[in-house]
Amino acid sequence: MNTVLVTSTGESTGKTAITLALGVLATERGLDVGYMKPKGTRLQSSTGKTLDEDPMLARELLDIDAEMHQLEPVVYSPTFIQGAVRGKENAEELSEVISHHFEDISAGKDLMLVEGGGSYRTGGIVDLTDGDVADLLDAEVVLVADYQHPSDLDDVVAAVEDIGPDRLAGVVFNRVSDSAYDELETEVAPFLEARGVPVLGVVPTEKDLAGVTVEELANELGADLATDAPTDAFVERFLVGAMGGDAALRYFRRTKNAAVITGGDRANIQRAALEAPGVKCIILTGGHRPVGAVIGKAEEKGVPVLLVNGDTLSVTDRAEDIVSTGRTRDERTVNRMRDLLYEHADIDAIIGNVEPSGDGGAADDGATDDAAADEGDE
């Protein structure tokens, strides 16, 4: 059996989609795949228990027959962290629990995929960083990282040093923009490989996976639409309008694919937002309707205006959570990531040359490859 732990330099790098997409690719090869997320970090309340949605999706997509407490042995919640600080959690006992459930889940598997926490450092207070977990479970580590500027390599190098060269399988760069793609392949990859760090994939940014549409955002926020304007534009980031009109305009013009969040009574901020080409929608808080002139200008420019109850800070927190997690964890996203990895990553190097232990019910390699190639061309 081969064990691969997928970790990341930070949160919201696409780690979950990549982990599950690797599982899909492995099952297509006829492998019996297991999954575990030792530290549950994406927490939701469900029937009185705190659960991470990622193992739920893995159980569904990879047809895994295991209980949630096995897939997620440690619920890394604020309450858990507080207890650890107060000395109520024993690191050795936690490691034993993870090892026990891993042994049960991995029995008879060809490949075990282990998803890391929020970042490779998560779990340090109980000696369970992703590097520690890799040592515990004897796993190879795939590091997922974003790349926009050369300075991002500081995080990559720090993570590599923390994980250790003996554990690291390599790095997969995700959501790489067109402007950075060539630089990463021709300069960054050789730089890292000269330091003994294999680059296993350079996955380009995918518009459908980079954010949410205005319509989806409005639905998730429970917002009212104040304008007759298209809502199919994508939003990737948020700008809070809390300054004067001139300063706001300079601020808004430096971004793209953004939503501006401001009070419904801040007409000067709203007008400034409508002058910035990168602003795709305006979210007005406090339950105030904008003045008629703003509505008219927004409809003229095709910029939707959303009305949301609540203060600007709480609405911003909700909106950012929707964008960072709302589209990254569903079957469609995993399938699209599967295609991207097939086209832009070295799958053999990531999951290893593992032979199926049984027939697995998969088609022969040629049929699988042809199907994948056809999907990638669509």
mmCIF file of C-alpha atoms in Angstrom:
data_model
loop_
_atom_site.group_PDB
_atom_site.id
_atom_site.type_symbol
_atom_site.label_atom_id
_atom_site.label_comp_id
_atom_site.label_asym_id
_atom_site.label_seq_id
_atom_site.Cartn_x
_atom_site.Cartn_y
_atom_site.Cartn_z
ATOM 1 C CA MET A 1 0.000 0.000 0.000
ATOM 2 C CA ASN A 2 1.104 3.552 -0.738
ATOM 3 C CA THR A 3 0.140 6.414 1.582
ATOM 4 C CA VAL A 4 0.070 10.010 0.326
ATOM 5 C CA LEU A 5 -0.568 12.988 2.583
ATOM 6 C CA VAL A 6 -1.700 16.153 0.798
ATOM 7 C CA THR A 7 -0.829 19.327 2.693
ATOM 8 C CA SER A 8 -0.598 23.004 1.775
ATOM 9 C CA THR A 9 1.277 26.190 2.483
ATOM 10 C CA GLY A 10 -1.944 27.885 3.624
ATOM 11 C CA GLU A 11 -5.690 27.660 3.745
ATOM 12 C CA SER A 12 -7.939 27.709 0.667
ATOM 13 C CA THR A 13 -5.336 26.458 -1.802
ATOM 14 C CA GLY A 14 -7.565 23.779 -3.323
ATOM 15 C CA LYS A 15 -6.148 20.980 -1.172
ATOM 16 C CA THR A 16 -9.458 19.175 -0.729
ATOM 17 C CA ALA A 17 -10.327 19.209 -4.429
ATOM 18 C CA ILE A 18 -6.838 17.949 -5.304
ATOM 19 C CA THR A 19 -6.933 15.170 -2.699
ATOM 20 C CA LEU A 20 -10.301 13.868 -3.838
ATOM 21 C CA ALA A 21 -9.427 14.280 -7.515
ATOM 22 C CA LEU A 22 -6.369 12.085 -6.927
ATOM 23 C CA GLY A 23 -8.729 9.561 -5.388
ATOM 24 C CA VAL A 24 -10.930 9.635 -8.474
ATOM 25 C CA LEU A 25 -7.934 9.179 -10.769
ATOM 26 C CA ALA A 26 -6.695 6.272 -8.671
ATOM 27 C CA THR A 27 -10.064 4.503 -8.690
ATOM 28 C CA GLU A 28 -10.134 4.851 -12.477
ATOM 29 C CA ARG A 29 -6.925 2.808 -12.481
ATOM 30 C CA GLY A 30 -8.679 0.084 -10.552
ATOM 31 C CA LEU A 31 -7.094 0.916 -7.191
ATOM 32 C CA ASP A 32 -8.959 0.445 -3.935
ATOM 33 C CA VAL A 33 -8.626 3.881 -2.349
ATOM 34 C CA GLY A 34 -9.002 4.910 1.276
ATOM 35 C CA TYR A 35 -9.226 8.405 2.737
ATOM 36 C CA MET A 36 -8.643 10.041 6.099
ATOM 37 C CA LYS A 37 -8.468 13.585 7.441
ATOM 38 C CA PRO A 38 -6.895 13.162 10.888
ATOM 39 C CA LYS A 39 -7.587 16.754 11.943
ATOM 40 C CA GLY A 40 -11.060 18.012 11.108
ATOM 41 C CA THR A 41 -10.705 21.740 10.499
ATOM 42 C CA ARG A 42 -13.619 22.726 8.276
ATOM 43 C CA LEU A 43 -16.246 22.451 10.943
ATOM 44 C CA GLN A 44 -20.006 22.530 10.668
ATOM 45 C CA SER A 45 -22.711 21.716 13.196
ATOM 46 C CA SER A 46 -24.622 18.579 12.284
ATOM 47 C CA THR A 47 -27.114 16.836 14.595
ATOM 48 C CA GLY A 48 -25.412 18.249 17.608
ATOM 49 C CA LYS A 49 -21.898 17.148 16.582
ATOM 50 C CA THR A 50 -19.071 19.153 15.094
ATOM 51 C CA LEU A 51 -18.094 17.639 11.753
ATOM 52 C CA ASP A 52 -15.798 18.456 8.861
ATOM 53 C CA GLU A 53 -17.552 18.437 5.488
ATOM 54 C CA ASP A 54 -14.496 17.209 3.572
ATOM 55 C CA PRO A 55 -14.626 13.587 4.859
ATOM 56 C CA MET A 56 -18.365 13.569 4.147
ATOM 57 C CA LEU A 57 -17.689 14.390 0.496
ATOM 58 C CA ALA A 58 -14.831 11.876 0.320
ATOM 59 C CA ARG A 59 -17.059 9.130 1.681
ATOM 60 C CA GLU A 60 -19.627 9.904 -1.011
ATOM 61 C CA LEU A 61 -17.312 10.320 -4.015
ATOM 62 C CA LEU A 62 -14.879 7.506 -3.239
ATOM 63 C CA ASP A 63 -17.515 5.093 -1.904
ATOM 64 C CA ILE A 64 -15.722 4.736 1.418
ATOM 65 C CA ASP A 65 -17.268 2.478 4.040
ATOM 66 C CA ALA A 66 -16.060 4.092 7.269
ATOM 67 C CA GLU A 67 -17.589 6.055 10.102
ATOM 68 C CA MET A 68 -17.001 9.776 10.515
ATOM 69 C CA HIS A 69 -15.128 9.318 13.805
ATOM 70 C CA GLN A 70 -12.675 7.092 11.913
ATOM 71 C CA LEU A 71 -12.231 9.458 8.995
ATOM 72 C CA GLU A 72 -11.861 12.434 11.344
ATOM 73 C CA PRO A 73 -10.363 11.220 14.647
ATOM 74 C CA VAL A 74 -9.450 14.688 15.939
ATOM 75 C CA VAL A 75 -11.970 17.520 15.759
ATOM 76 C CA TYR A 76 -9.625 20.502 15.630
ATOM 77 C CA SER A 77 -12.179 22.995 16.913
ATOM 78 C CA PRO A 78 -11.667 26.167 18.970
ATOM 79 C CA THR A 79 -12.809 24.183 22.010
ATOM 80 C CA PHE A 80 -10.194 21.492 21.315
ATOM 81 C CA ILE A 81 -7.453 24.099 20.886
ATOM 82 C CA GLN A 82 -8.423 25.799 24.133
ATOM 83 C CA GLY A 83 -8.348 22.440 25.888
ATOM 84 C CA ALA A 84 -4.912 21.686 24.464
ATOM 85 C CA VAL A 85 -3.572 25.004 25.723
ATOM 86 C CA ARG A 86 -4.909 24.156 29.188
ATOM 87 C CA GLY A 87 -3.205 20.781 29.131
ATOM 88 C CA LYS A 88 -6.368 18.709 28.679
ATOM 89 C CA GLU A 89 -5.194 16.972 25.473
ATOM 90 C CA ASN A 90 -2.449 14.358 25.435
ATOM 91 C CA ALA A 91 -0.372 14.344 22.254
ATOM 92 C CA GLU A 92 0.688 10.714 22.596
ATOM 93 C CA GLU A 93 -2.886 9.516 23.094
ATOM 94 C CA LEU A 94 -4.091 11.528 20.092
ATOM 95 C CA SER A 95 -1.396 9.956 17.935
ATOM 96 C CA GLU A 96 -2.465 6.499 19.084
ATOM 97 C CA VAL A 97 -6.093 7.233 18.197
ATOM 98 C CA ILE A 98 -5.119 8.393 14.701
ATOM 99 C CA SER A 99 -2.885 5.348 14.171
ATOM 100 C CA HIS A 100 -5.606 2.982 15.342
ATOM 101 C CA HIS A 101 -8.242 4.345 12.973
ATOM 102 C CA PHE A 102 -5.755 4.573 10.117
ATOM 103 C CA GLU A 103 -4.934 0.901 10.541
ATOM 104 C CA ASP A 104 -8.621 -0.001 10.361
ATOM 105 C CA ILE A 105 -9.410 2.202 7.357
ATOM 106 C CA SER A 106 -6.333 1.223 5.362
ATOM 107 C CA ALA A 107 -6.832 -2.537 5.671
ATOM 108 C CA GLY A 108 -6.896 -4.028 2.170
ATOM 109 C CA LYS A 109 -6.402 -0.683 0.411
ATOM 110 C CA ASP A 110 -4.020 -0.103 -2.477
ATOM 111 C CA LEU A 111 -3.715 3.623 -1.792
ATOM 112 C CA MET A 112 -4.449 5.752 1.266
ATOM 113 C CA LEU A 113 -5.003 9.470 0.793
ATOM 114 C CA VAL A 114 -4.562 11.555 3.921
ATOM 115 C CA GLU A 115 -5.740 15.163 3.816
ATOM 116 C CA GLY A 116 -3.864 17.667 5.935
ATOM 117 C CA GLY A 117 -5.273 20.408 8.132
ATOM 118 C CA GLY A 118 -5.699 24.079 7.263
ATOM 119 C CA SER A 119 -1.969 24.347 6.527
ATOM 120 C CA TYR A 120 1.104 22.197 7.132
ATOM 121 C CA ARG A 121 1.557 23.879 10.541
ATOM 122 C CA THR A 122 -1.933 23.090 11.850
ATOM 123 C CA GLY A 123 -1.780 20.807 14.889
ATOM 124 C CA GLY A 124 1.558 22.007 16.212
ATOM 125 C CA ILE A 125 0.252 22.555 19.741
ATOM 126 C CA VAL A 126 -0.325 18.795 20.098
ATOM 127 C CA ASP A 127 2.691 17.682 18.030
ATOM 128 C CA LEU A 128 0.459 16.834 15.075
ATOM 129 C CA THR A 129 1.552 19.100 12.266
ATOM 130 C CA ASP A 130 1.118 17.524 8.849
ATOM 131 C CA GLY A 131 4.804 16.618 8.934
ATOM 132 C CA ASP A 132 4.261 14.848 12.257
ATOM 133 C CA VAL A 133 1.251 12.982 10.839
ATOM 134 C CA ALA A 134 3.282 11.931 7.797
ATOM 135 C CA ASP A 135 5.926 10.459 10.092
ATOM 136 C CA LEU A 136 3.244 8.750 12.173
ATOM 137 C CA LEU A 137 1.550 7.135 9.158
ATOM 138 C CA ASP A 138 4.711 6.648 7.049
ATOM 139 C CA ALA A 139 3.287 8.812 4.265
ATOM 140 C CA GLU A 140 4.826 10.625 1.338
ATOM 141 C CA VAL A 141 3.832 14.295 1.274
ATOM 142 C CA VAL A 142 2.498 16.326 -1.638
ATOM 143 C CA LEU A 143 2.624 20.052 -0.928
ATOM 144 C CA VAL A 144 -0.030 22.245 -2.591
ATOM 145 C CA ALA A 145 0.887 25.904 -3.027
ATOM 146 C CA ASP A 146 -0.378 29.047 -4.716
ATOM 147 C CA TYR A 147 1.985 31.123 -6.834
ATOM 148 C CA GLN A 148 1.635 34.739 -7.863
ATOM 149 C CA HIS A 149 5.031 36.272 -7.116
ATOM 150 C CA PRO A 150 8.561 34.946 -6.468
ATOM 151 C CA SER A 151 8.147 35.953 -2.816
ATOM 152 C CA ASP A 152 5.593 33.126 -2.492
ATOM 153 C CA LEU A 153 8.529 30.723 -2.640
ATOM 154 C CA ASP A 154 9.450 31.673 0.930
ATOM 155 C CA ASP A 155 6.375 29.772 2.128
ATOM 156 C CA VAL A 156 7.179 26.816 -0.114
ATOM 157 C CA VAL A 157 10.783 26.542 1.079
ATOM 158 C CA ALA A 158 9.727 26.890 4.734
ATOM 159 C CA ALA A 159 7.155 24.113 4.314
ATOM 160 C CA VAL A 160 9.670 21.854 2.564
ATOM 161 C CA GLU A 161 12.160 22.317 5.395
ATOM 162 C CA ASP A 162 9.479 21.557 7.982
ATOM 163 C CA ILE A 163 8.278 18.404 6.184
ATOM 164 C CA GLY A 164 11.767 17.160 5.406
ATOM 165 C CA PRO A 165 13.250 15.931 2.115
ATOM 166 C CA ASP A 166 12.793 12.268 2.983
ATOM 167 C CA ARG A 167 9.018 12.666 3.235
ATOM 168 C CA LEU A 168 8.388 15.153 0.431
ATOM 169 C CA ALA A 169 7.180 13.710 -2.863
ATOM 170 C CA GLY A 170 7.016 17.164 -4.435
ATOM 171 C CA VAL A 171 5.037 20.349 -4.938
ATOM 172 C CA VAL A 172 1.873 20.978 -6.941
ATOM 173 C CA PHE A 173 1.230 24.625 -7.746
ATOM 174 C CA ASN A 174 -2.475 25.324 -8.065
ATOM 175 C CA ARG A 175 -4.509 28.189 -9.530
ATOM 176 C CA VAL A 176 -1.575 29.623 -11.470
ATOM 177 C CA SER A 177 -2.519 32.661 -13.528
ATOM 178 C CA ASP A 178 -1.620 32.990 -17.215
ATOM 179 C CA SER A 179 0.813 35.805 -16.397
ATOM 180 C CA ALA A 180 2.731 33.657 -13.896
ATOM 181 C CA TYR A 181 2.547 30.304 -15.686
ATOM 182 C CA ASP A 182 5.588 30.635 -17.971
ATOM 183 C CA GLU A 183 7.750 32.101 -15.207
ATOM 184 C CA LEU A 184 6.859 29.250 -12.905
ATOM 185 C CA GLU A 185 7.679 26.565 -15.469
ATOM 186 C CA THR A 186 10.871 28.116 -16.861
ATOM 187 C CA GLU A 187 12.404 29.721 -13.754
ATOM 188 C CA VAL A 188 10.722 28.659 -10.524
ATOM 189 C CA ALA A 189 10.503 24.916 -11.233
ATOM 190 C CA PRO A 190 14.226 24.630 -12.161
ATOM 191 C CA PHE A 191 15.128 26.681 -9.073
ATOM 192 C CA LEU A 192 13.213 24.319 -6.770
ATOM 193 C CA GLU A 193 14.378 21.160 -8.488
ATOM 194 C CA ALA A 194 17.995 22.322 -8.146
ATOM 195 C CA ARG A 195 17.291 22.369 -4.397
ATOM 196 C CA GLY A 196 15.961 18.826 -4.511
ATOM 197 C CA VAL A 197 12.278 19.818 -4.549
ATOM 198 C CA PRO A 198 10.376 18.114 -7.409
ATOM 199 C CA VAL A 199 7.605 20.142 -9.055
ATOM 200 C CA LEU A 200 4.888 17.578 -9.765
ATOM 201 C CA GLY A 201 2.345 19.876 -11.354
ATOM 202 C CA VAL A 202 1.535 23.407 -12.445
ATOM 203 C CA VAL A 203 -2.249 23.671 -12.545
ATOM 204 C CA PRO A 204 -3.627 26.787 -14.265
ATOM 205 C CA THR A 205 -6.326 28.889 -12.732
ATOM 206 C CA GLU A 206 -9.807 27.835 -13.749
ATOM 207 C CA LYS A 207 -12.425 30.554 -13.841
ATOM 208 C CA ASP A 208 -15.233 28.265 -12.713
ATOM 209 C CA LEU A 209 -13.210 27.199 -9.665
ATOM 210 C CA ALA A 210 -11.785 30.584 -8.730
ATOM 211 C CA GLY A 211 -14.837 32.123 -7.110
ATOM 212 C CA VAL A 212 -18.603 32.249 -7.089
ATOM 213 C CA THR A 213 -21.047 33.954 -9.387
ATOM 214 C CA VAL A 214 -22.915 36.993 -8.137
ATOM 215 C CA GLU A 215 -26.108 34.942 -8.274
ATOM 216 C CA GLU A 216 -24.620 32.213 -6.068
ATOM 217 C CA LEU A 217 -23.261 34.813 -3.681
ATOM 218 C CA ALA A 218 -26.661 36.499 -3.412
ATOM 219 C CA ASN A 219 -28.363 33.179 -2.708
ATOM 220 C CA GLU A 220 -25.867 32.228 -0.018
ATOM 221 C CA LEU A 221 -26.089 35.635 1.661
ATOM 222 C CA GLY A 222 -29.861 35.751 1.397
ATOM 223 C CA ALA A 223 -29.529 39.089 -0.374
ATOM 224 C CA ASP A 224 -32.153 41.060 -2.276
ATOM 225 C CA LEU A 225 -31.259 42.250 -5.764
ATOM 226 C CA ALA A 226 -31.825 45.990 -6.121
ATOM 227 C CA THR A 227 -30.938 46.225 -9.811
ATOM 228 C CA ASP A 228 -31.900 44.728 -13.128
ATOM 229 C CA ALA A 229 -28.387 43.642 -14.052
ATOM 230 C CA PRO A 230 -26.701 40.329 -15.019
ATOM 231 C CA THR A 231 -25.585 38.159 -12.119
ATOM 232 C CA ASP A 232 -23.325 35.687 -13.934
ATOM 233 C CA ALA A 233 -20.016 37.494 -13.264
ATOM 234 C CA PHE A 234 -17.501 35.768 -10.994
ATOM 235 C CA VAL A 235 -16.373 37.223 -7.674
ATOM 236 C CA GLU A 236 -13.028 36.131 -6.232
ATOM 237 C CA ARG A 237 -12.354 38.734 -3.540
ATOM 238 C CA PHE A 238 -13.962 41.470 -1.451
ATOM 239 C CA LEU A 239 -13.134 45.099 -0.820
ATOM 240 C CA VAL A 240 -14.555 46.968 2.150
ATOM 241 C CA GLY A 241 -15.451 50.567 1.337
ATOM 242 C CA ALA A 242 -14.821 52.634 4.459
ATOM 243 C CA MET A 243 -12.807 55.610 3.184
ATOM 244 C CA GLY A 244 -13.458 58.791 1.233
ATOM 245 C CA GLY A 245 -14.649 58.706 -2.369
ATOM 246 C CA ASP A 246 -11.314 59.622 -4.048
ATOM 247 C CA ALA A 247 -9.290 57.200 -1.940
ATOM 248 C CA ALA A 248 -11.890 54.509 -2.517
ATOM 249 C CA LEU A 249 -11.686 54.910 -6.284
ATOM 250 C CA ARG A 250 -7.887 54.502 -6.254
ATOM 251 C CA TYR A 251 -8.288 51.451 -4.023
ATOM 252 C CA PHE A 252 -10.993 49.838 -6.160
ATOM 253 C CA ARG A 253 -9.121 50.369 -9.430
ATOM 254 C CA ARG A 254 -6.225 48.189 -8.246
ATOM 255 C CA THR A 255 -8.203 44.965 -8.217
ATOM 256 C CA LYS A 256 -10.294 42.712 -10.439
ATOM 257 C CA ASN A 257 -13.213 40.313 -10.036
ATOM 258 C CA ALA A 258 -14.130 41.977 -6.754
ATOM 259 C CA ALA A 259 -17.266 42.791 -4.814
ATOM 260 C CA VAL A 260 -17.367 46.001 -2.811
ATOM 261 C CA ILE A 261 -19.045 45.773 0.581
ATOM 262 C CA THR A 262 -20.158 49.025 2.152
ATOM 263 C CA GLY A 263 -23.029 50.595 4.027
ATOM 264 C CA GLY A 264 -26.230 51.289 2.145
ATOM 265 C CA ASP A 265 -25.968 54.947 3.152
ATOM 266 C CA ARG A 266 -22.447 55.459 1.697
ATOM 267 C CA ALA A 267 -23.412 56.885 -1.705
ATOM 268 C CA ASN A 268 -19.895 58.265 -2.342
ATOM 269 C CA ILE A 269 -18.349 54.807 -1.941
ATOM 270 C CA GLN A 270 -21.005 53.275 -4.154
ATOM 271 C CA ARG A 271 -20.354 55.774 -6.938
ATOM 272 C CA ALA A 272 -16.602 55.159 -6.705
ATOM 273 C CA ALA A 273 -17.157 51.414 -6.975
ATOM 274 C CA LEU A 274 -19.164 51.898 -10.157
ATOM 275 C CA GLU A 275 -16.199 53.674 -11.768
ATOM 276 C CA ALA A 276 -13.818 50.738 -11.216
ATOM 277 C CA PRO A 277 -13.846 48.138 -14.023
ATOM 278 C CA GLY A 278 -12.749 45.325 -11.700
ATOM 279 C CA VAL A 279 -15.795 45.641 -9.445
ATOM 280 C CA LYS A 280 -18.360 43.014 -10.429
ATOM 281 C CA CYS A 281 -21.018 43.796 -7.828
ATOM 282 C CA ILE A 282 -21.775 45.988 -4.831
ATOM 283 C CA ILE A 283 -23.067 44.579 -1.546
ATOM 284 C CA LEU A 284 -24.847 47.104 0.654
ATOM 285 C CA THR A 285 -25.211 46.366 4.350
ATOM 286 C CA GLY A 286 -27.442 47.668 7.107
ATOM 287 C CA GLY A 287 -30.721 47.164 5.267
ATOM 288 C CA HIS A 288 -30.506 50.575 3.518
ATOM 289 C CA ARG A 289 -31.546 51.040 -0.110
ATOM 290 C CA PRO A 290 -29.231 53.195 -2.239
ATOM 291 C CA VAL A 291 -30.380 56.442 -3.803
ATOM 292 C CA GLY A 292 -32.049 56.266 -7.197
ATOM 293 C CA ALA A 293 -29.052 57.781 -8.999
ATOM 294 C CA VAL A 294 -26.822 54.931 -7.824
ATOM 295 C CA ILE A 295 -29.344 52.315 -8.946
ATOM 296 C CA GLY A 296 -29.610 53.957 -12.359
ATOM 297 C CA LYS A 297 -25.828 54.149 -12.783
ATOM 298 C CA ALA A 298 -25.407 50.522 -11.685
ATOM 299 C CA GLU A 299 -27.976 49.290 -14.199
ATOM 300 C CA GLU A 300 -26.375 51.390 -16.925
ATOM 301 C CA LYS A 301 -22.999 49.747 -16.230
ATOM 302 C CA GLY A 302 -24.471 46.296 -15.664
ATOM 303 C CA VAL A 303 -23.233 46.049 -12.069
ATOM 304 C CA PRO A 304 -25.670 44.280 -9.733
ATOM 305 C CA VAL A 305 -26.353 45.761 -6.305
ATOM 306 C CA LEU A 306 -27.171 43.372 -3.469
ATOM 307 C CA LEU A 307 -28.965 44.379 -0.271
ATOM 308 C CA VAL A 308 -28.050 42.454 2.878
ATOM 309 C CA ASN A 309 -29.113 42.876 6.478
ATOM 310 C CA GLY A 310 -26.288 42.920 9.004
ATOM 311 C CA ASP A 311 -23.209 45.018 9.640
ATOM 312 C CA THR A 312 -20.351 45.308 7.164
ATOM 313 C CA LEU A 313 -17.884 43.233 9.204
ATOM 314 C CA SER A 314 -20.173 40.226 9.673
ATOM 315 C CA VAL A 315 -21.322 40.307 6.043
ATOM 316 C CA THR A 316 -17.689 40.430 4.886
ATOM 317 C CA ASP A 317 -16.814 37.399 7.005
ATOM 318 C CA ARG A 318 -19.766 35.455 5.607
ATOM 319 C CA ALA A 319 -18.983 36.435 2.017
ATOM 320 C CA GLU A 320 -15.299 35.508 2.277
ATOM 321 C CA ASP A 321 -16.206 32.125 3.698
ATOM 322 C CA ILE A 322 -18.569 31.518 0.782
ATOM 323 C CA VAL A 323 -15.885 32.329 -1.791
ATOM 324 C CA SER A 324 -13.096 30.391 -0.074
ATOM 325 C CA THR A 325 -15.106 27.224 0.517
ATOM 326 C CA GLY A 326 -18.411 27.433 -1.317
ATOM 327 C CA ARG A 327 -17.403 25.931 -4.681
ATOM 328 C CA THR A 328 -14.341 23.917 -3.742
ATOM 329 C CA ARG A 329 -16.151 20.981 -2.220
ATOM 330 C CA ASP A 330 -18.686 19.433 -4.538
ATOM 331 C CA GLU A 331 -18.654 16.647 -7.111
ATOM 332 C CA ARG A 332 -18.497 18.975 -10.122
ATOM 333 C CA THR A 333 -15.431 20.750 -8.744
ATOM 334 C CA VAL A 334 -13.649 17.496 -7.953
ATOM 335 C CA ASN A 335 -14.311 16.166 -11.451
ATOM 336 C CA ARG A 336 -12.981 19.349 -13.036
ATOM 337 C CA MET A 337 -9.890 19.173 -10.833
ATOM 338 C CA ARG A 338 -9.466 15.566 -11.926
ATOM 339 C CA ASP A 339 -9.243 16.741 -15.539
ATOM 340 C CA LEU A 340 -6.792 19.509 -14.635
ATOM 341 C CA LEU A 341 -4.500 17.156 -12.738
ATOM 342 C CA TYR A 342 -4.633 14.624 -15.574
ATOM 343 C CA GLU A 343 -3.504 17.325 -17.998
ATOM 344 C CA HIS A 344 -1.024 19.280 -15.856
ATOM 345 C CA ALA A 345 0.414 16.986 -13.149
ATOM 346 C CA ASP A 346 2.565 13.870 -12.943
ATOM 347 C CA ILE A 347 -0.021 11.474 -11.526
ATOM 348 C CA ASP A 348 2.371 8.496 -11.538
ATOM 349 C CA ALA A 349 4.837 10.396 -9.366
ATOM 350 C CA ILE A 350 2.102 11.517 -6.968
ATOM 351 C CA ILE A 351 0.204 8.299 -6.289
ATOM 352 C CA GLY A 352 3.062 5.933 -7.076
ATOM 353 C CA ASN A 353 3.218 2.928 -9.346
ATOM 354 C CA VAL A 354 0.738 0.903 -7.334
ATOM 355 C CA GLU A 355 -0.844 -2.155 -8.915
ATOM 356 C CA PRO A 356 -4.484 -2.973 -8.092
ATOM 357 C CA SER A 357 -4.806 -5.758 -5.531
ATOM 358 C CA GLY A 358 -7.951 -7.006 -7.324
ATOM 359 C CA ASP A 359 -9.749 -6.448 -10.606
ATOM 360 C CA GLY A 360 -11.295 -3.211 -9.239
ATOM 361 C CA GLY A 361 -13.876 -3.238 -11.993
ATOM 362 C CA ALA A 362 -11.986 -0.601 -13.960
ATOM 363 C CA ALA A 363 -11.494 -0.466 -17.696
ATOM 364 C CA ASP A 364 -8.094 -1.232 -19.144
ATOM 365 C CA ASP A 365 -5.469 1.521 -19.094
ATOM 366 C CA GLY A 366 -5.952 2.427 -22.722
ATOM 367 C CA ALA A 367 -9.691 2.974 -22.325
ATOM 368 C CA THR A 368 -9.161 5.036 -19.211
ATOM 369 C CA ASP A 369 -6.536 7.201 -20.891
ATOM 370 C CA ASP A 370 -8.678 7.732 -23.974
ATOM 371 C CA ALA A 371 -11.680 8.733 -21.904
ATOM 372 C CA ALA A 372 -9.631 11.135 -19.845
ATOM 373 C CA ALA A 373 -8.127 12.698 -22.946
ATOM 374 C CA ASP A 374 -11.591 13.153 -24.455
ATOM 375 C CA GLU A 375 -12.827 14.830 -21.256
ATOM 376 C CA GLY A 376 -9.845 17.151 -21.189
ATOM 377 C CA ASP A 377 -10.595 18.277 -24.749
ATOM 378 C CA GLU A 378 -14.162 19.309 -23.976
#
